[in-house]
Tab-separated table of C-alpha atoms in Angstrom:
chain	number	residue	atom	x	y	z
A	1	MET	CA	-216.101	117.490	-30.297
A	2	SER	CA	-214.291	119.083	-33.228
A	3	VAL	CA	-215.318	122.397	-34.772
A	4	ILE	CA	-216.494	120.490	-37.855
A	5	ASP	CA	-218.734	118.353	-35.621
A	6	GLU	CA	-220.129	121.555	-34.085
A	7	VAL	CA	-220.863	122.901	-37.579
A	8	LEU	CA	-222.637	119.666	-38.514
A	9	GLN	CA	-224.732	119.900	-35.357
A	10	ALA	CA	-225.626	123.536	-36.102
A	11	ASN	CA	-226.547	122.545	-39.666
A	12	GLU	CA	-228.979	119.949	-38.343
A	13	THR	CA	-230.700	122.677	-36.325
A	14	TYR	CA	-230.773	125.017	-39.330
A	15	ALA	CA	-232.117	122.344	-41.692
A	16	ARG	CA	-235.240	121.896	-39.523
A	17	THR	CA	-236.500	125.350	-40.548
A	18	HIS	CA	-234.789	125.714	-43.947
A	19	ASN	CA	-237.136	126.815	-46.714
A	20	PRO	CA	-235.571	126.650	-50.205
A	21	LEU	CA	-238.200	129.075	-51.497
A	22	HIS	CA	-236.572	131.848	-49.430
A	23	HIS	CA	-233.190	131.510	-51.162
A	24	SER	CA	-232.063	132.266	-54.701
A	25	PRO	CA	-228.760	131.907	-56.546
A	26	PHE	CA	-229.340	135.400	-58.013
A	27	PRO	CA	-227.861	138.185	-55.851
A	28	LYS	CA	-230.724	140.475	-54.789
A	29	ARG	CA	-228.532	143.574	-55.015
A	30	ARG	CA	-226.904	142.449	-58.296
A	31	LEU	CA	-223.499	142.749	-56.647
A	32	ALA	CA	-220.443	140.505	-56.650
A	33	VAL	CA	-217.643	141.120	-54.151
A	34	LEU	CA	-214.110	139.782	-54.520
A	35	THR	CA	-212.440	140.031	-51.160
A	36	CYS	CA	-209.939	138.442	-48.824
A	37	MET	CA	-210.748	135.387	-46.755
A	38	ASP	CA	-209.943	137.374	-43.584
A	39	THR	CA	-212.521	136.770	-40.868
A	40	ARG	CA	-212.756	140.475	-40.047
A	41	LEU	CA	-214.536	141.147	-43.362
A	42	SER	CA	-218.182	140.210	-43.005
A	43	TYR	CA	-221.575	140.707	-44.591
A	44	ALA	CA	-222.419	143.041	-41.706
A	45	SER	CA	-219.336	145.206	-42.330
A	46	LEU	CA	-220.660	145.762	-45.866
A	47	GLY	CA	-224.279	146.305	-44.866
A	48	LEU	CA	-225.272	143.084	-46.613
A	49	VAL	CA	-227.307	140.066	-45.598
A	50	GLN	CA	-227.252	136.565	-47.021
A	51	GLY	CA	-228.618	136.599	-50.555
A	52	ASP	CA	-227.665	140.221	-51.311
A	53	ALA	CA	-224.415	139.497	-53.157
A	54	HIS	CA	-222.047	136.860	-54.405
A	55	VAL	CA	-218.978	136.977	-52.178
A	56	ILE	CA	-215.856	135.411	-53.665
A	57	ARG	CA	-212.997	135.024	-51.236
A	58	ASN	CA	-209.355	134.119	-51.525
A	59	ALA	CA	-206.186	135.013	-49.650
A	60	GLY	CA	-205.546	138.673	-50.456
A	61	GLY	CA	-208.650	139.331	-52.573
A	62	ILE	CA	-206.612	138.585	-55.695
A	63	VAL	CA	-207.936	138.557	-59.259
A	64	THR	CA	-206.974	135.035	-60.337
A	65	ASP	CA	-208.250	132.866	-63.169
A	66	ASP	CA	-210.647	131.230	-60.730
A	67	SER	CA	-212.005	134.483	-59.308
A	68	ILE	CA	-212.498	135.796	-62.855
A	69	ARG	CA	-214.362	132.571	-63.652
A	70	SER	CA	-216.639	133.134	-60.661
A	71	LEU	CA	-217.246	136.791	-61.528
A	72	LEU	CA	-218.090	135.885	-65.130
A	73	VAL	CA	-220.611	133.287	-63.930
A	74	SER	CA	-222.014	135.843	-61.487
A	75	HIS	CA	-222.515	138.380	-64.265
A	76	PHE	CA	-223.448	136.364	-67.339
A	77	LEU	CA	-225.429	133.591	-65.661
A	78	LEU	CA	-226.672	135.057	-62.392
A	79	GLN	CA	-227.199	138.731	-63.288
A	80	SER	CA	-224.778	140.684	-61.107
A	81	GLU	CA	-224.104	144.148	-62.504
A	82	GLU	CA	-221.478	145.589	-60.157
A	83	PHE	CA	-218.165	144.199	-58.887
A	84	MET	CA	-216.331	145.326	-55.750
A	85	ILE	CA	-212.732	144.377	-55.026
A	86	ILE	CA	-211.953	144.707	-51.326
A	87	ASN	CA	-208.535	144.307	-49.722
A	88	HIS	CA	-207.852	145.238	-46.110
A	89	THR	CA	-205.258	146.663	-43.779
A	90	ASP	CA	-203.209	144.250	-41.659
A	91	CYS	CA	-203.405	141.499	-44.315
A	92	GLY	CA	-201.253	138.443	-43.674
A	93	LEU	CA	-199.941	138.557	-47.240
A	94	MET	CA	-198.409	141.961	-46.446
A	95	LYS	CA	-196.357	140.409	-43.643
A	96	THR	CA	-194.389	137.986	-45.799
A	97	SER	CA	-192.812	137.603	-49.203
A	98	GLU	CA	-193.228	134.930	-51.838
A	99	GLU	CA	-189.812	133.530	-50.919
A	100	GLU	CA	-190.423	133.564	-47.142
A	101	LEU	CA	-193.795	131.832	-47.454
A	102	ARG	CA	-192.466	129.208	-49.849
A	103	THR	CA	-189.421	128.555	-47.631
A	104	ASN	CA	-191.606	128.284	-44.513
A	105	ILE	CA	-193.935	125.763	-46.151
A	106	GLU	CA	-191.042	123.730	-47.530
A	107	ARG	CA	-189.381	123.680	-44.108
A	108	ARG	CA	-192.574	122.598	-42.319
A	109	THR	CA	-193.631	119.967	-44.860
A	110	GLY	CA	-190.208	118.679	-45.848
A	111	THR	CA	-190.978	118.998	-49.548
A	112	ALA	CA	-190.648	121.619	-52.254
A	113	VAL	CA	-193.745	123.619	-53.112
A	114	ILE	CA	-195.135	122.563	-56.462
A	115	SER	CA	-198.453	124.373	-56.498
A	116	PRO	CA	-199.526	127.155	-56.233
A	117	GLU	CA	-197.003	128.925	-58.416
A	118	ARG	CA	-197.597	132.192	-56.521
A	119	PHE	CA	-199.115	133.294	-53.236
A	120	TYR	CA	-199.490	136.944	-54.372
A	121	ALA	CA	-197.777	138.531	-51.375
A	122	PHE	CA	-197.771	142.331	-51.536
A	123	ALA	CA	-196.399	145.283	-49.567
A	124	ASN	CA	-198.863	148.114	-50.272
A	125	VAL	CA	-202.591	147.468	-49.975
A	126	GLU	CA	-203.719	150.412	-52.122
A	127	LYS	CA	-201.277	149.496	-54.901
A	128	ASN	CA	-202.526	145.921	-54.706
A	129	VAL	CA	-206.145	147.049	-55.133
A	130	LYS	CA	-205.136	149.173	-58.136
A	131	HIS	CA	-203.333	146.184	-59.650
A	132	GLN	CA	-206.369	143.932	-59.118
A	133	LEU	CA	-208.658	146.549	-60.683
A	134	GLN	CA	-206.397	146.760	-63.731
A	135	LYS	CA	-206.331	142.983	-64.131
A	136	LEU	CA	-210.113	142.747	-63.909
A	137	LYS	CA	-210.950	145.757	-66.069
A	138	SER	CA	-208.532	144.681	-68.801
A	139	HIS	CA	-210.088	141.239	-69.156
A	140	PRO	CA	-211.896	141.113	-72.519
A	141	TRP	CA	-214.977	139.396	-71.074
A	142	ILE	CA	-215.547	141.972	-68.330
A	143	LEU	CA	-217.924	144.284	-70.152
A	144	LYS	CA	-217.500	148.054	-69.832
A	145	GLU	CA	-221.072	148.428	-68.506
A	146	VAL	CA	-220.171	146.360	-65.428
A	147	LYS	CA	-219.263	148.789	-62.661
A	148	VAL	CA	-215.929	147.736	-61.142
A	149	ARG	CA	-214.626	149.576	-58.078
A	150	GLY	CA	-211.916	148.889	-55.514
A	151	PHE	CA	-211.689	149.501	-51.789
A	152	VAL	CA	-209.509	149.049	-48.722
A	153	TYR	CA	-211.270	147.953	-45.551
A	154	ASP	CA	-209.596	149.393	-42.445
A	155	VAL	CA	-209.744	146.663	-39.811
A	156	GLN	CA	-209.255	149.210	-37.003
A	157	SER	CA	-212.036	151.638	-37.926
A	158	GLY	CA	-214.307	149.246	-39.827
A	159	ARG	CA	-214.517	151.725	-42.717
A	160	LEU	CA	-214.152	151.212	-46.454
A	161	LYS	CA	-211.989	153.668	-48.397
A	162	GLU	CA	-212.336	153.773	-52.165
A	163	VAL	CA	-209.148	153.372	-54.189
A	164	VAL	CA	-209.150	155.613	-57.226
A	165	GLU	CA	-207.108	154.483	-60.182
C-alpha cells in the first residue's frame, strides 16, 4: 500500500465523524503564517491548532507572487490581521546554490530547467527573513495596520527567535 493509499484510508475514517459546522475558512486567531514546507515546523511548535491560522508554505518561506496572493486573500477576504514570516535553521535551501540545484535537476532529468526561474537559495537565514520582510512590507497592498513580523525557528531547540529589521 502506498502512502497516498494510507492517507485515503485515514481520510475515510476521518470523514465518518467530520462536522462542517466545526470548521471555518476564517482563522480564529486572525493570523497568517508564511513558512517553509519543512516537516519540523508544525502547528504544535507554534502553539496553534487547526483553524487558528492560515499557514502558507513553500520551500524556504519565500515571499513570492503566489504567497503574496494568498496573504492578500487571507487579509482582505478572510480577516487575518497579523502576518508571521518564519524561516528555520538547517534549511535545505541553505545547503545549495541556484546553480548547483539547477545543474542537479538538469543532470537527473536530462533536460534544461525551464520553470521555476529561481529556487531562492540563500546562505544566511536571518538575512533571508529580513529580505522577505522587506518584500512583504513594501508591497503597496499590504496595509500598514497589518502587523508583519519575522522569525527564525531553531530546529534544535524548538524555539522561535524574532528577527528585527
